[in-house]
């Protein structure tokens, strides 16, 4: 079976963008791939965080993935920092990556711009290399991600190819798997920005666990435009196009099909809200059951042990390829 790996940061409430862009694909992929999914807590350290909050969020995020349908009997779910191989391989790959290529990463430019590059943590600059290590450790063939991760995936492929060329074949060169619809869900209040856990507009982000009334209110208040024409045109009509994307992704249609028949924004918003509420209802219901069970910690421990069987041999091969003395 081909292998798949992907991850999510425990940096806030998991949202509709995470679900449509990534998690929903993971649930599907686990049945026909050797599947590895992780909560990437090391990535969360790239900006300031409260330690207790990070710990709680890490467990909560894992619980949410289980509620969304990841099945630990068919996939491996673990926490990134529970496998030391991630940090170890990241160092080796930092010695393969160049400063120039990391400088081109748009996420670093955007995030560093918020507080100024001088104050940005070094980890914020190098985290795409850690992400490459996350993927290459598991020899992943496919990496199901949202659209904004394409650039990081390209870097990962470049690093794998450069390493293999320089030191001999060690890594599988992975491919990004991006959904045809829903790969970039935008913020409902600022539809030119992607929906994000770290967004400063809570009204623009739909959390997977939001009550149905909250989901409906947020969608009804979504920013549109002053025209009264329902048309998919992300450049001139970002708000309406985002609603069409959400409706299409939630109901398994193309955006063109989703747009058919609407002449006003009110009915479009009402139907989009209904589709999202219906889509998220089973996840909310399962999350409540899992909260009571609290078995996520044990599942994560088993996942970390299972992940070792792939990660440890890969890091050993990489160490030996670059000339580090084998451990006794
Ligand atoms: N808006 C989105 N639309 C579609 N897919 C998305 N993803 C993230 N946002 C969208 C995909 O979800 C997976 C996990 O990504 P993440 O943990 O980096 O999510 P985030 O919401 O972007 O998280 P943060 O902590 O808030 O980070 P920043 O500050 O970078 O936005 C990925 O596959 C991602 O593509």
Tab-separated table of C-alpha atoms and ligand atoms in Angstrom:
chain	number	residue	atom	x	y	z
A	1	UNK	CA	0.000	0.000	0.000
A	2	UNK	CA	1.273	3.518	-0.691
A	3	UNK	CA	2.096	5.481	2.431
A	4	UNK	CA	0.481	8.737	3.484
A	5	UNK	CA	1.501	11.237	6.160
A	6	UNK	CA	0.077	14.557	7.261
A	7	UNK	CA	-0.120	16.726	10.377
A	8	UNK	CA	-2.005	19.474	12.136
A	9	UNK	CA	-0.806	22.111	14.595
A	10	UNK	CA	-2.404	22.188	18.065
A	11	UNK	CA	-2.630	25.952	17.897
A	12	UNK	CA	-6.315	26.645	18.345
A	13	UNK	CA	-9.793	25.440	17.514
A	14	UNK	CA	-9.752	23.071	14.555
A	15	UNK	CA	-11.832	24.772	11.864
A	16	UNK	CA	-13.825	24.119	8.735
A	17	UNK	CA	-10.785	24.872	6.526
A	18	UNK	CA	-8.726	22.189	8.305
A	19	UNK	CA	-11.603	19.760	7.895
A	20	UNK	CA	-12.372	20.375	4.216
A	21	UNK	CA	-8.766	20.957	3.136
A	22	UNK	CA	-7.089	18.155	5.046
A	23	UNK	CA	-8.808	16.052	7.711
A	24	UNK	CA	-11.639	14.803	5.529
A	25	UNK	CA	-9.086	13.479	3.041
A	26	UNK	CA	-7.154	11.783	5.837
A	27	UNK	CA	-10.246	9.863	6.933
A	28	UNK	CA	-10.698	8.678	3.368
A	29	UNK	CA	-7.005	7.869	2.788
A	30	UNK	CA	-6.608	5.744	5.928
A	31	UNK	CA	-8.560	2.937	4.268
A	32	UNK	CA	-6.302	2.502	1.266
A	33	UNK	CA	-2.926	3.720	2.499
A	34	UNK	CA	-0.460	2.855	5.182
A	35	UNK	CA	-1.473	6.030	6.986
A	36	UNK	CA	0.390	8.189	9.551
A	37	UNK	CA	-1.131	11.329	11.047
A	38	UNK	CA	0.395	13.506	13.717
A	39	UNK	CA	-0.341	16.468	15.922
A	40	UNK	CA	2.664	18.644	15.182
A	41	UNK	CA	3.313	20.204	18.575
A	42	UNK	CA	6.934	21.144	17.796
A	43	UNK	CA	5.643	23.430	15.045
A	44	UNK	CA	3.457	25.171	17.587
A	45	UNK	CA	6.573	26.412	19.426
A	46	UNK	CA	7.514	28.699	16.536
A	47	UNK	CA	5.423	31.498	18.045
A	48	UNK	CA	4.893	32.245	21.777
A	49	UNK	CA	2.465	29.846	23.523
A	50	UNK	CA	1.315	29.186	27.049
A	51	UNK	CA	2.793	25.733	27.976
A	52	UNK	CA	-0.308	24.437	29.812
A	53	UNK	CA	-2.496	25.576	26.950
A	54	UNK	CA	-0.284	23.829	24.385
A	55	UNK	CA	-0.445	20.545	26.341
A	56	UNK	CA	-4.230	20.703	26.586
A	57	UNK	CA	-4.622	21.662	22.929
A	58	UNK	CA	-2.435	18.764	21.801
A	59	UNK	CA	-4.704	16.192	23.440
A	60	UNK	CA	-7.839	18.019	22.348
A	61	UNK	CA	-6.658	18.117	18.731
A	62	UNK	CA	-5.999	14.363	18.787
A	63	UNK	CA	-9.483	13.789	20.217
A	64	UNK	CA	-10.961	15.881	17.473
A	65	UNK	CA	-9.155	13.858	14.799
A	66	UNK	CA	-10.581	10.682	16.326
A	67	UNK	CA	-14.041	12.238	16.373
A	68	UNK	CA	-13.610	13.243	12.724
A	69	UNK	CA	-13.176	9.573	11.874
A	70	UNK	CA	-9.502	8.609	12.167
A	71	UNK	CA	-9.536	4.999	13.267
A	72	UNK	CA	-6.478	3.924	15.276
A	73	UNK	CA	-7.067	0.325	14.244
A	74	UNK	CA	-6.304	1.232	10.617
A	75	UNK	CA	-4.049	4.327	10.870
A	76	UNK	CA	-1.247	5.505	13.124
A	77	UNK	CA	-2.041	8.657	15.121
A	78	UNK	CA	0.700	10.179	17.248
A	79	UNK	CA	2.234	13.363	18.620
A	80	UNK	CA	5.247	14.660	16.701
A	81	UNK	CA	7.409	15.386	19.774
A	82	UNK	CA	6.876	11.824	21.055
A	83	UNK	CA	9.274	10.677	18.325
A	84	UNK	CA	12.688	12.248	18.785
A	85	UNK	CA	13.575	11.249	15.200
A	86	UNK	CA	11.707	14.322	13.870
A	87	UNK	CA	14.067	16.796	15.535
A	88	UNK	CA	17.108	14.669	14.710
A	89	UNK	CA	16.358	14.404	10.998
A	90	UNK	CA	15.387	18.089	10.902
A	91	UNK	CA	18.950	18.968	11.931
A	92	UNK	CA	20.457	16.818	9.198
A	93	UNK	CA	18.113	18.422	6.642
A	94	UNK	CA	18.932	21.925	7.898
A	95	UNK	CA	22.422	21.099	6.727
A	96	UNK	CA	21.031	20.331	3.270
A	97	UNK	CA	18.664	23.321	2.934
A	98	UNK	CA	19.901	26.789	2.025
A	99	UNK	CA	19.060	30.096	3.690
A	100	UNK	CA	17.988	31.445	0.290
A	101	UNK	CA	15.305	28.816	-0.261
A	102	UNK	CA	13.912	29.245	3.246
A	103	UNK	CA	13.753	33.007	2.721
A	104	UNK	CA	11.406	32.424	-0.198
A	105	UNK	CA	8.791	30.694	1.970
A	106	UNK	CA	5.782	32.996	1.921
A	107	UNK	CA	4.474	31.783	5.297
A	108	UNK	CA	7.685	32.907	6.988
A	109	UNK	CA	7.484	36.284	5.290
A	110	UNK	CA	3.843	36.736	6.345
A	111	UNK	CA	4.266	35.579	9.924
A	112	UNK	CA	7.611	37.328	10.510
A	113	UNK	CA	6.083	40.539	9.183
A	114	UNK	CA	3.569	40.512	12.059
A	115	UNK	CA	6.184	41.140	14.758
A	116	UNK	CA	9.195	42.060	12.679
A	117	UNK	CA	11.810	39.668	11.322
A	118	UNK	CA	14.434	40.578	13.946
A	119	UNK	CA	12.197	39.347	16.770
A	120	UNK	CA	10.930	36.232	14.945
A	121	UNK	CA	12.085	32.925	16.418
A	122	UNK	CA	14.693	30.987	14.465
A	123	UNK	CA	12.252	28.043	14.536
A	124	UNK	CA	9.757	30.071	12.531
A	125	UNK	CA	12.373	30.392	9.806
A	126	UNK	CA	13.449	26.745	9.823
A	127	UNK	CA	10.132	25.011	10.478
A	128	UNK	CA	9.541	24.077	6.812
A	129	UNK	CA	12.649	21.896	7.204
A	130	UNK	CA	11.143	20.229	10.275
A	131	UNK	CA	8.013	19.679	8.199
A	132	UNK	CA	10.145	18.050	5.487
A	133	UNK	CA	11.648	15.784	8.160
A	134	UNK	CA	8.132	14.856	9.383
A	135	UNK	CA	7.268	13.649	5.893
A	136	UNK	CA	10.559	12.076	4.792
A	137	UNK	CA	10.969	10.079	8.024
A	138	UNK	CA	7.943	8.008	7.059
A	139	UNK	CA	8.918	7.609	3.389
A	140	UNK	CA	5.487	9.041	2.526
A	141	UNK	CA	4.279	8.782	-1.077
A	142	UNK	CA	1.382	11.191	-0.599
A	143	UNK	CA	0.820	14.160	1.691
A	144	UNK	CA	-2.832	15.302	1.834
A	145	UNK	CA	-2.786	19.035	2.646
A	146	UNK	CA	-4.569	22.300	1.943
A	147	UNK	CA	-3.444	24.591	-0.824
A	148	UNK	CA	-1.218	26.897	1.292
A	149	UNK	CA	1.117	23.978	2.035
A	150	UNK	CA	2.086	23.445	-1.620
A	151	UNK	CA	5.213	25.589	-1.341
A	152	UNK	CA	6.429	23.681	1.728
A	153	UNK	CA	5.809	20.400	-0.088
A	154	UNK	CA	7.908	21.614	-3.012
A	155	UNK	CA	10.730	22.423	-0.592
A	156	UNK	CA	10.383	18.954	0.929
A	157	UNK	CA	10.673	17.353	-2.519
A	158	UNK	CA	13.723	19.488	-3.347
A	159	UNK	CA	15.434	18.502	-0.096
A	160	UNK	CA	14.701	14.805	-0.645
A	161	UNK	CA	16.063	14.902	-4.182
A	162	UNK	CA	19.155	16.892	-3.163
A	163	UNK	CA	19.877	14.546	-0.255
A	164	UNK	CA	19.416	11.434	-2.413
A	165	UNK	CA	21.658	12.898	-5.108
A	166	UNK	CA	24.375	13.914	-2.640
A	167	UNK	CA	24.398	10.954	-0.274
A	168	UNK	CA	22.586	8.085	-2.049
A	169	UNK	CA	18.931	7.031	-2.176
A	170	UNK	CA	17.430	7.295	1.294
A	171	UNK	CA	14.140	9.169	0.903
A	172	UNK	CA	10.940	8.636	-1.073
A	173	UNK	CA	10.107	11.872	-2.913
A	174	UNK	CA	6.520	12.676	-1.811
A	175	UNK	CA	3.641	14.300	-3.658
A	176	UNK	CA	1.073	16.717	-2.284
A	177	UNK	CA	-2.565	15.618	-2.556
A	178	UNK	CA	-4.764	18.714	-2.583
A	179	UNK	CA	-8.581	18.440	-2.819
A	180	UNK	CA	-10.215	19.758	-6.012
A	181	UNK	CA	-12.739	21.801	-3.999
A	182	UNK	CA	-12.085	23.202	-0.511
A	183	UNK	CA	-8.288	23.367	-0.628
A	184	UNK	CA	-8.368	26.989	0.570
A	185	UNK	CA	-11.341	28.040	2.656
A	186	UNK	CA	-11.253	31.748	3.334
A	187	UNK	CA	-12.082	33.746	6.457
A	188	UNK	CA	-15.797	34.663	6.456
A	189	UNK	CA	-15.095	38.227	7.589
A	190	UNK	CA	-11.913	38.822	5.575
A	191	UNK	CA	-12.430	36.612	2.527
A	192	UNK	CA	-9.073	37.555	1.050
A	193	UNK	CA	-7.332	35.731	3.947
A	194	UNK	CA	-7.455	31.999	4.571
A	195	UNK	CA	-9.446	30.694	7.521
A	196	UNK	CA	-6.885	30.010	10.230
A	197	UNK	CA	-6.682	28.830	13.846
A	198	UNK	CA	-4.581	31.842	14.726
A	199	UNK	CA	-6.965	34.287	13.046
A	200	UNK	CA	-7.856	37.447	14.907
A	201	UNK	CA	-11.441	37.322	13.636
A	202	UNK	CA	-13.385	34.639	15.544
A	203	UNK	CA	-16.510	35.566	13.583
A	204	UNK	CA	-14.682	34.680	10.384
A	205	UNK	CA	-13.687	31.180	11.487
A	206	UNK	CA	-16.045	28.235	11.881
A	207	UNK	CA	-14.816	25.857	14.538
A	208	UNK	CA	-15.678	22.191	13.989
A	209	UNK	CA	-17.271	22.207	17.438
A	210	UNK	CA	-19.300	25.402	17.049
A	211	UNK	CA	-22.979	24.997	17.944
A	212	UNK	CA	-25.290	24.849	14.897
A	213	UNK	CA	-26.750	28.270	15.805
A	214	UNK	CA	-23.255	29.768	15.926
A	215	UNK	CA	-22.354	28.239	12.546
A	216	UNK	CA	-25.559	29.616	11.043
A	217	UNK	CA	-25.017	33.083	12.517
A	218	UNK	CA	-21.414	33.270	11.281
A	219	UNK	CA	-22.387	32.221	7.752
A	220	UNK	CA	-25.350	34.600	7.646
A	221	UNK	CA	-23.045	37.456	8.659
A	222	UNK	CA	-20.320	36.486	6.173
A	223	UNK	CA	-18.964	39.436	4.202
A	224	UNK	CA	-20.153	39.423	0.571
A	225	UNK	CA	-20.371	42.492	-1.716
A	226	UNK	CA	-22.822	45.146	-2.866
A	227	UNK	CA	-23.739	43.441	-6.141
A	228	UNK	CA	-26.597	40.983	-6.018
A	229	UNK	CA	-25.160	38.353	-8.287
A	230	UNK	CA	-24.193	34.832	-7.300
A	231	UNK	CA	-21.131	34.031	-9.370
A	232	UNK	CA	-17.879	32.160	-8.674
A	233	UNK	CA	-15.151	34.748	-9.146
A	234	UNK	CA	-12.562	34.598	-6.330
A	235	UNK	CA	-10.785	37.769	-7.496
A	236	UNK	CA	-13.768	40.135	-7.787
A	237	UNK	CA	-16.204	38.353	-5.478
A	238	UNK	CA	-14.109	36.643	-2.784
A	239	UNK	CA	-16.874	36.433	-0.167
A	240	UNK	CA	-19.508	34.907	-2.451
A	241	UNK	CA	-16.929	32.590	-4.031
A	242	UNK	CA	-15.914	31.374	-0.581
A	243	UNK	CA	-19.538	30.566	0.290
A	244	UNK	CA	-19.890	28.680	-2.990
A	245	UNK	CA	-16.696	26.760	-2.286
A	246	UNK	CA	-17.919	25.819	1.186
A	247	UNK	CA	-21.335	24.767	-0.140
A	248	UNK	CA	-19.741	22.767	-2.973
A	249	UNK	CA	-17.196	21.043	-0.717
A	250	UNK	CA	-19.771	20.268	1.958
A	251	UNK	CA	-22.205	18.731	-0.538
A	252	UNK	CA	-19.675	17.027	-2.824
A	253	UNK	CA	-20.353	19.148	-5.921
A	254	UNK	CA	-18.398	21.484	-8.201
A	255	UNK	CA	-18.652	25.225	-7.483
A	256	UNK	CA	-20.488	25.724	-10.772
A	257	UNK	CA	-23.140	23.168	-9.797
A	258	UNK	CA	-23.403	24.705	-6.343
A	259	UNK	CA	-23.981	28.187	-7.829
A	260	UNK	CA	-26.796	27.083	-10.139
A	261	UNK	CA	-30.209	28.437	-9.236
A	262	UNK	CA	-29.145	31.169	-6.795
A	263	UNK	CA	-29.957	34.775	-7.607
A	264	UNK	CA	-29.707	36.205	-4.064
A	265	UNK	CA	-27.225	35.972	-1.222
A	266	UNK	CA	-29.814	35.163	1.484
A	267	UNK	CA	-30.795	31.702	0.179
A	268	UNK	CA	-27.138	30.919	-0.655
A	269	UNK	CA	-26.121	31.684	2.925
A	270	UNK	CA	-29.054	29.715	4.395
A	271	UNK	CA	-28.250	26.615	2.310
A	272	UNK	CA	-24.520	26.892	3.007
A	273	UNK	CA	-25.190	27.100	6.747
A	274	UNK	CA	-27.488	24.074	6.593
A	275	UNK	CA	-24.933	22.042	4.627
A	276	UNK	CA	-22.125	22.888	7.078
A	277	UNK	CA	-24.246	22.093	10.138
A	278	UNK	CA	-25.143	18.730	8.610
A	279	UNK	CA	-21.518	18.021	7.656
A	280	UNK	CA	-20.169	18.724	11.143
A	281	UNK	CA	-22.975	17.155	13.216
A	282	UNK	CA	-21.477	13.625	13.382
A	283	UNK	CA	-18.044	14.983	14.335
A	284	UNK	CA	-19.520	17.075	17.173
A	285	UNK	CA	-21.525	14.102	18.419
A	286	UNK	CA	-18.516	11.738	18.411
A	287	UNK	CA	-16.308	14.366	20.066
A	288	UNK	CA	-18.683	14.515	23.013
A	289	UNK	CA	-18.497	10.712	23.435
A	290	UNK	CA	-14.696	10.734	23.210
A	291	UNK	CA	-14.454	13.516	25.772
A	292	UNK	CA	-16.070	11.180	28.245
A	293	UNK	CA	-13.844	8.232	27.324
A	294	UNK	CA	-10.560	10.185	27.491
A	295	UNK	CA	-8.710	7.365	25.747
A	296	UNK	CA	-6.788	9.578	23.359
A	297	UNK	CA	-3.598	9.528	25.474
A	298	UNK	CA	-3.345	5.731	25.239
A	299	UNK	CA	-4.020	5.795	21.491
A	300	UNK	CA	-1.263	8.395	21.050
A	301	UNK	CA	1.204	6.287	23.052
A	302	UNK	CA	0.506	3.244	20.856
A	303	UNK	CA	0.781	5.450	17.770
A	304	UNK	CA	4.205	6.757	18.809
A	305	UNK	CA	5.464	3.199	19.338
A	306	UNK	CA	4.181	2.165	15.915
A	307	UNK	CA	5.639	5.273	14.252
A	308	UNK	CA	9.070	4.290	15.600
A	309	UNK	CA	9.141	1.197	13.422
A	310	UNK	CA	9.347	3.412	10.315
A	311	UNK	CA	10.985	6.562	11.690
A	312	UNK	CA	13.912	4.898	13.478
A	313	UNK	CA	15.286	2.934	10.480
A	314	UNK	CA	14.946	6.012	8.251
A	315	UNK	CA	16.904	8.245	10.579
A	316	UNK	CA	19.588	5.562	10.961
A	317	UNK	CA	19.982	5.373	7.179
A	318	UNK	CA	20.146	9.172	6.899
A	319	UNK	CA	22.735	9.409	9.702
A	320	UNK	CA	24.918	6.786	8.096
A	321	UNK	CA	24.551	8.289	4.617
A	322	UNK	CA	25.916	11.671	5.774
A	323	UNK	CA	28.804	10.067	7.653
A	324	UNK	CA	27.777	10.088	11.313
A	325	UNK	CA	29.448	7.274	13.247
A	326	UNK	CA	26.902	4.473	13.873
A	327	UNK	CA	25.729	4.264	17.478
A	328	UNK	CA	27.131	1.336	19.414
B	1	LIG	N1	-8.275	27.706	5.328
B	1	LIG	C1	-7.902	26.481	4.985
B	1	LIG	N2	-8.477	25.872	3.919
B	1	LIG	C2	-8.113	24.605	3.566
B	1	LIG	N3	-7.165	23.894	4.225
B	1	LIG	C3	-6.573	24.471	5.297
B	1	LIG	N4	-5.627	24.053	6.158
B	1	LIG	C4	-5.371	25.038	7.046
B	1	LIG	N5	-6.140	26.089	6.802
B	1	LIG	C5	-6.904	25.786	5.722
B	1	LIG	C6	-4.989	22.737	6.108
B	1	LIG	O1	-5.180	22.109	7.378
B	1	LIG	C7	-4.030	21.315	7.686
B	1	LIG	C8	-3.532	21.670	9.070
B	1	LIG	O2	-2.979	23.000	8.995
B	1	LIG	P1	-2.508	23.895	10.189
B	1	LIG	O3	-2.509	23.131	11.454
B	1	LIG	O4	-1.260	24.620	9.816
B	1	LIG	O5	-3.765	24.893	10.197
B	1	LIG	P2	-3.959	26.454	10.363
B	1	LIG	O6	-5.392	26.669	10.653
B	1	LIG	O7	-3.356	27.177	9.243
B	1	LIG	O8	-3.166	26.635	11.691
B	1	LIG	P3	-2.552	27.885	12.391
B	1	LIG	O9	-1.992	27.359	13.663
B	1	LIG	O10	-3.544	28.960	12.488
B	1	LIG	O11	-1.428	28.289	11.475
B	1	LIG	P4	-1.307	29.602	10.659
B	1	LIG	O12	-0.968	30.634	11.663
B	1	LIG	O13	-0.185	29.247	9.723
B	1	LIG	O14	-2.560	29.837	9.932
B	1	LIG	C9	-2.992	21.598	6.588
B	1	LIG	O15	-3.016	20.560	5.628
B	1	LIG	C10	-3.479	22.875	5.965
B	1	LIG	O16	-3.110	22.993	4.614
